[in-house]
Coordinates of C-alpha atoms in Angstrom, one line a residue:
X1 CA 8.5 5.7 18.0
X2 CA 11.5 8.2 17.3
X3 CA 11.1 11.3 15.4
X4 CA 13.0 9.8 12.4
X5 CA 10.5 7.2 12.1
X6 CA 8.0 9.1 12.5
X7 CA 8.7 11.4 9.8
X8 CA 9.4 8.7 7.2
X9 CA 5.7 6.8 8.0
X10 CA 4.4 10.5 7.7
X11 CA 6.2 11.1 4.0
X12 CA 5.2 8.2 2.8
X13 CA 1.2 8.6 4.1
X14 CA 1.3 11.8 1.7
X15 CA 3.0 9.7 -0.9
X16 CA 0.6 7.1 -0.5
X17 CA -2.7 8.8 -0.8
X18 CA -1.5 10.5 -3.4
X19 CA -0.7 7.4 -6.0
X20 CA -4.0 5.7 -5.0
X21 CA -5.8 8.7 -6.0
X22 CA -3.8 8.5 -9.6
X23 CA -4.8 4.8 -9.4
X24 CA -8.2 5.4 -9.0
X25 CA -8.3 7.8 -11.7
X26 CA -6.0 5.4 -14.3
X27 CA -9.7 2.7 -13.8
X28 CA -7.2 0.3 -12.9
X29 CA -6.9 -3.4 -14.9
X30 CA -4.0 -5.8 -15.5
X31 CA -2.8 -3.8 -18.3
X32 CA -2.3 -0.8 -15.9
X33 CA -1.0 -3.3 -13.5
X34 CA 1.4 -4.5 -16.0
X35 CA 2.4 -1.0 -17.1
X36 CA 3.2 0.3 -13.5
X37 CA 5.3 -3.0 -12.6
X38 CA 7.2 -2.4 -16.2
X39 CA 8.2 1.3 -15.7
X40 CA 9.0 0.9 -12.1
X41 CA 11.5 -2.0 -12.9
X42 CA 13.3 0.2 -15.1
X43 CA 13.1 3.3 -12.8
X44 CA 14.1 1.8 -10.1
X45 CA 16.8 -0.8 -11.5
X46 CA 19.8 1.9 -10.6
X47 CA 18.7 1.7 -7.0
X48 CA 18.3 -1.5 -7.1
X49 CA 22.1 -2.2 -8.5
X50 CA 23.4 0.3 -6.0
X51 CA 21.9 -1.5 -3.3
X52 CA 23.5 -5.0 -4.4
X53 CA 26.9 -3.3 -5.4
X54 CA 27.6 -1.5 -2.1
X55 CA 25.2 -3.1 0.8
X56 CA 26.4 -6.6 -0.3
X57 CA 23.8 -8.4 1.3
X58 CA 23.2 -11.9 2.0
X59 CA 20.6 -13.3 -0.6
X60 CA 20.2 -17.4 -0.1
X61 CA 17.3 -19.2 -1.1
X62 CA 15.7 -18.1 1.7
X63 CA 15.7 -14.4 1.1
X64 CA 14.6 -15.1 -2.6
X65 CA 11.7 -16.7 -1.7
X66 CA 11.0 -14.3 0.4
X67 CA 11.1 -11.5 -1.8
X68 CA 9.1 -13.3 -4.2
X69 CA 6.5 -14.0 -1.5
X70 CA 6.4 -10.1 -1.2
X71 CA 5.7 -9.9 -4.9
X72 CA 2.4 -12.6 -4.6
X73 CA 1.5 -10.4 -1.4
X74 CA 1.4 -7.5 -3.0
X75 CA -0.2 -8.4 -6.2
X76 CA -3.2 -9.5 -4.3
X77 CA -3.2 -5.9 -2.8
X78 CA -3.0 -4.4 -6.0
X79 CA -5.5 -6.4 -7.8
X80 CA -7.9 -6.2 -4.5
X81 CA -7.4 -2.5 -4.4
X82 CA -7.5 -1.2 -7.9
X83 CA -10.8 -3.8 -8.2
X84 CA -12.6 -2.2 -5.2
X85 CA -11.6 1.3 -6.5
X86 CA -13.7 -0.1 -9.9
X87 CA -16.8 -0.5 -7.6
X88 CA -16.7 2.3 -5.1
X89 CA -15.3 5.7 -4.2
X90 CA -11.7 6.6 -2.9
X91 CA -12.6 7.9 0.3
X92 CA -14.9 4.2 0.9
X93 CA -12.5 1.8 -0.3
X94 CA -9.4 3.5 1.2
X95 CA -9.8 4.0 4.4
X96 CA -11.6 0.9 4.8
X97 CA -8.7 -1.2 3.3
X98 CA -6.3 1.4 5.4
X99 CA -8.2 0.9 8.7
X100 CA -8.7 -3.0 8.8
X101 CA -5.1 -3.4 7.5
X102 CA -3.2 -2.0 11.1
X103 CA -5.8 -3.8 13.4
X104 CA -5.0 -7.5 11.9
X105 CA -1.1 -6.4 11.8
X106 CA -0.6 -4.9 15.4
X107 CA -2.9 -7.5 17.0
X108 CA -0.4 -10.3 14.8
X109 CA 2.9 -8.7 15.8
X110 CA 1.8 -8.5 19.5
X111 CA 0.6 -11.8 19.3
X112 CA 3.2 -13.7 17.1
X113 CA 6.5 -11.7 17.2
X114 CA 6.2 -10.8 21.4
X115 CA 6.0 -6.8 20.6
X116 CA 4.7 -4.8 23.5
X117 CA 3.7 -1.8 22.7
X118 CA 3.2 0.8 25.5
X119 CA -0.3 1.7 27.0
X120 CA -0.4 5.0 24.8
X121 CA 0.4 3.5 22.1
X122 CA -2.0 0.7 22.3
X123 CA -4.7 3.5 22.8
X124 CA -3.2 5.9 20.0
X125 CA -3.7 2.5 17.7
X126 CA -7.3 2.2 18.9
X127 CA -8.1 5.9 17.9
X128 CA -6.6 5.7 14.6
X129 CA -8.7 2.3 13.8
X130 CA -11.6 3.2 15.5
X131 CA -11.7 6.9 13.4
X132 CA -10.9 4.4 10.1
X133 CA -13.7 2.7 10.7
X134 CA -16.2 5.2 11.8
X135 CA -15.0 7.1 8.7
X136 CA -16.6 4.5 6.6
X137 CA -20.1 4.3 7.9
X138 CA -22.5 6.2 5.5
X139 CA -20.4 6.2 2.6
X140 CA -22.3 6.2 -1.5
X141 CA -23.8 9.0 -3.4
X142 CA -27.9 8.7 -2.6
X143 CA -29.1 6.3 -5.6
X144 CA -25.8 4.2 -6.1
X145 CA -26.2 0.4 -6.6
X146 CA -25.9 -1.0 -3.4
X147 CA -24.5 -4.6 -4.6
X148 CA -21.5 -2.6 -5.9
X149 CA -21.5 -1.1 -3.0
X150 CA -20.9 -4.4 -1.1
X151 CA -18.3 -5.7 -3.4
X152 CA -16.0 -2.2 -2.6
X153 CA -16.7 -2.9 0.9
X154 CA -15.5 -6.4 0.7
X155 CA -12.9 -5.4 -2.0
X156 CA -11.4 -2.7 1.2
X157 CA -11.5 -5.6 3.7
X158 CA -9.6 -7.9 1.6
X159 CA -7.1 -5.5 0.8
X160 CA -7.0 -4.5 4.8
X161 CA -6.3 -8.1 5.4
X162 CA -4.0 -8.5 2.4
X163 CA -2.0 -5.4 3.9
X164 CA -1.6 -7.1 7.3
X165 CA -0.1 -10.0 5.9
X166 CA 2.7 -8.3 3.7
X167 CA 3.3 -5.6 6.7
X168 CA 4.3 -8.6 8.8
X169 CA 5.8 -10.9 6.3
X170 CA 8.3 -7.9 4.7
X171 CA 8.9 -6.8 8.8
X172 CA 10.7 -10.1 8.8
X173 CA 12.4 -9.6 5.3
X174 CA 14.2 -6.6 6.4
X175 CA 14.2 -6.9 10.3
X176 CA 15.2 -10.7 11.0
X177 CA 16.7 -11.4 7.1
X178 CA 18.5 -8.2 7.0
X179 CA 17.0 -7.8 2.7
X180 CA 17.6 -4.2 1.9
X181 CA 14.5 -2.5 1.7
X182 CA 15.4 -1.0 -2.2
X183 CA 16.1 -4.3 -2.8
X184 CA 13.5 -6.2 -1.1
X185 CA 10.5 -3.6 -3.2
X186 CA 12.4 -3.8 -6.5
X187 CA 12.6 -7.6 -6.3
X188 CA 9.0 -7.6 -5.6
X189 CA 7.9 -5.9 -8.1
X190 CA 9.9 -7.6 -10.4
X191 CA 8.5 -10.5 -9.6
X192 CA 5.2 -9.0 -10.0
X193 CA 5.9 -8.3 -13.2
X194 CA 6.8 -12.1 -14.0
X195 CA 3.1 -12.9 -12.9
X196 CA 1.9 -10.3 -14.4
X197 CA 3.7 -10.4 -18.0
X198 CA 1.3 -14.0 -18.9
X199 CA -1.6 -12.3 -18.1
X200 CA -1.2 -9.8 -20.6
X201 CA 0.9 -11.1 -23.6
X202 CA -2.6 -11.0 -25.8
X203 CA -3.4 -7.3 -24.6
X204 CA -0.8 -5.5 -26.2
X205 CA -2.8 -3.1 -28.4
X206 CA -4.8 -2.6 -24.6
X207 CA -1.7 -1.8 -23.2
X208 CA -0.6 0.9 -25.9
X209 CA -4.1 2.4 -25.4
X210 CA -4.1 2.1 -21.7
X211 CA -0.4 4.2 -21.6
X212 CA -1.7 6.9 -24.2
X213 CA -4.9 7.4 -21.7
X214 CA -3.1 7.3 -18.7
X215 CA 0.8 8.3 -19.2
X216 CA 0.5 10.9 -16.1
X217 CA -1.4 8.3 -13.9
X218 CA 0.7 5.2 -14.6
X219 CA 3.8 7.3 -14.4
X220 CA 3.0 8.7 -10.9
X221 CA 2.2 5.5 -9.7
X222 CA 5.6 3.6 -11.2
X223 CA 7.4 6.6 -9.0
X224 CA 5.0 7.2 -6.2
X225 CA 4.3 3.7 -4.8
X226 CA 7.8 2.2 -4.2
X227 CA 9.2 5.4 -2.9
X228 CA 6.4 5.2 -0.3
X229 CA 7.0 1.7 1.1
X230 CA 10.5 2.0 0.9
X231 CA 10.2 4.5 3.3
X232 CA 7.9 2.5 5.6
X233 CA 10.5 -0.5 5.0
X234 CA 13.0 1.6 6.4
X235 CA 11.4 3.0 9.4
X236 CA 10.7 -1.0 10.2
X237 CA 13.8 -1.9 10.2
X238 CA 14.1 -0.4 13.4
X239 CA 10.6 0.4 14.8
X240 CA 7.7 -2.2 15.9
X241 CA 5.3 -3.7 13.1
X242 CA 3.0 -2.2 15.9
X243 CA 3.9 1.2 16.1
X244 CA 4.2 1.8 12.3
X245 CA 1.1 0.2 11.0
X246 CA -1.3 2.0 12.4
X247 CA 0.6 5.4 12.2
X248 CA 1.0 4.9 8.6
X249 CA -3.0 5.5 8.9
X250 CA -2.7 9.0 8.9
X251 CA -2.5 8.6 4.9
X252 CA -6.4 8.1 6.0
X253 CA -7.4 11.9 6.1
X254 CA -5.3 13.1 3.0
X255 CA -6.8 10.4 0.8
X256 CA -10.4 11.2 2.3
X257 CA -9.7 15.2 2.0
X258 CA -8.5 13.8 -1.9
X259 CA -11.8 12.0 -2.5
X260 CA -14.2 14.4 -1.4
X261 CA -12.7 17.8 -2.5
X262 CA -10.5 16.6 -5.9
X263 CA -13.2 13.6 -6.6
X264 CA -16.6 15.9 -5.4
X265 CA -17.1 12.6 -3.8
X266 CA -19.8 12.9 -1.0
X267 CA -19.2 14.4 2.5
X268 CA -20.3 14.4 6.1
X269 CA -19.6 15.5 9.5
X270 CA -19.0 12.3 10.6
X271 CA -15.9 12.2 8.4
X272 CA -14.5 15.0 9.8
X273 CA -14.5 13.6 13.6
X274 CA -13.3 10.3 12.2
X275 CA -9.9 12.5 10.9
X276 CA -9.6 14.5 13.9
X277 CA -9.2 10.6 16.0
X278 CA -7.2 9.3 13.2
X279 CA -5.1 12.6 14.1
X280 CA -5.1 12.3 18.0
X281 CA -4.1 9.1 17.3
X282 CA -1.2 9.5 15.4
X283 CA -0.1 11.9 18.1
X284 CA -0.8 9.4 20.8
X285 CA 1.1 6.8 19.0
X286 CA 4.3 9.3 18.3
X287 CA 4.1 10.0 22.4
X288 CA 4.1 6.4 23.2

C-alpha cells in the first residue's frame, strides 16, 4: 500500500468513528435516516455537478444500476448499524460490525477478483481482525439485558457482512466502471433518499422534532460520512479491496477510545491489547 493510500484510509478511520459516535448519540430511526440522506444531497450536489461537468464520465445503464445498487447496499448498513447502536454500546457494535466487515471482503477479493496480497500483508490483515474480534469478547455493563445484548451482536455481524458486500461491489464501480467516486457516493445517497422519502412521508412532524433534537448530530453525519468513504473510494481506485479493508480497521481504536472515555461505556484490559494488534496490524499491512 503506498503512503498516499495509506493516509487517505487513515483520514477517513478518524472521520468515520467520529460520525458513528454522532450517530449513536442522534438514537438513530428512518427519520434521522431520512434527514442525513436530505442534507447530504444538498451539501454535496456542487461536488457532485463538478464531477459530471469536468470528469465527463461514462454513465450507461450499467453504471446507474450500479450506483443505485450502492444506495440498497448501503441502506442496509445504515439501518443495520444505527439499529444495533439502539441495542448495544458503540464500542460492541462497532468494532464488531468493523471487524467482520474486512475478513468476508479480503477473503472475497482474493478469492473472486484474483488479488494477492503479500505474506505481510496477509498477516497484518489477521492482526487487525483478530484484535476486532478479541476486542468484543466481554462487552455489556454488569446487569444489562442479555437478549438485547444478542440482537447488537447480530445487528454488528450483519452490518460486518453488509460492509463486505458494498466494499467489493463499489471496488468494481470505481475500479473496473471507471464511476467517479463523488459521484458514485452522491448518486448513492440519492438514491437512498428515493427509498427512504416513502417511508417517511407520514412522519413529518417526527422529522421536524428529530432535526430540533439533533441538528449537531444529523449535521455531522450529512458532512462526516460521505467525506469519509470518498476518501476510501479513492484510495481503491488504485489499491487492493485487500489491502484497504482491513486497514480502514484502524477506525477500530478511535471509536473504542470514543465509547469508553466520551460514552463512560465499560472498559477492560483486554481492549487495550485488542488496539495495540489492530495497531501492529495496520503497520504490517502499510509494510506489505
Amino acid at each position: 500500500m503506498t503512503g498516499l493510500a495509506l493516509g487517505l484510509v487513515l483520514s477517513a478511520a478518524v472521520l468515520h468513528a467520529t460520525w458513528n459516535l454522532l450517530a449513536k448519540r442522534s438514537g438513530g430511526g428512518w427519520s434521522f435516516l431520512w434527514l442525513v440522506c436530505a442534507l447530504t444531497s444538498l451539501i454535496y450536489a456542487p461536488v457532485a455537478a463538478w464531477s459530471l461537468l469536468v470528469q465527463r464520465p461514462r454513465l450507461g445503464p450499467i453504471h446507474l444500476a450500479f450506483i443505485f445498487g450502492s444506495g440498497v447496499l448501503h441502506l442496509a448498513y445504515f439501518v443495520a448499524l444505527t439499529q444495533g447502536y439502539r441495542m448495544g454500546d458503540l464500542s460492541l457494535v462497532y468494532p464488531l460490525a468493523r471487524g467482520t466487515g474486512p475478513a468476508l471482503s479480503a477473503a472475497a477479493a482474493i478469492a473472486f477478483l484474483r488479488e494477492r496480497p503479500t505474506a505481510l500483508a496477509i498477516v497484518g490483515a489477521a492482526f487487525i481482525v483478530g484484535g476486532a474480534f478479541v476486542l468484543t469478547s466481554g462487552f455489556g455493563r454488569p446487569g444489562g439485558s442479555s437478549r438485547r445484548m444478542r440482537w447488537a451482536v447480530i445487528y454488528g455481524v450483519t452490518t460486518g457482512a453488509i460492509i463486505a458486500s458494498y466494499t467489493l461491489w463499489d471496488k468494481w464501480a470505481v475500479s473496473t466502471l471507471l464511476i467517479p467516486p463523488l459521484l458514485l457516493e452522491w448518486g448513492s445517497n440519492f438514491s437512498r433518499l428515493l427509498l427512504l422519502t416513502p417511508m417517511v412521508v407520514s412522519r413529518w412532524p417526527e422529522i421536524g422534532l428529530r432535526w430540533r433534537a439533533h441538528r449537531l448530530e444529523t449535521t455531522g453525519v450529512a458532512v462526516l460520512a460521505p467525506l469519509a468513504y470518498i476518501l476510501v473510494l479513492t484510495a481503491l481506485v488504485f489499491t487492493p479491496v485487500s489491502y484497504v479493508a482491513p486497514a480502514r480497521e484502524v477506525s477500530i481504536l478511535i471509536g473504542t477510545i470514543m465509547g469508553t472515555r466520551l460514552l463512560a461505556e465499560a472498559d477492560d484490559g483486554r481492549r487495550l491489547g485488542a488496539a495495540a494488534a489492530i495497531v501492529v496490524g495496520v503497520v504490517a499491512l502499510a509494510l506489505g
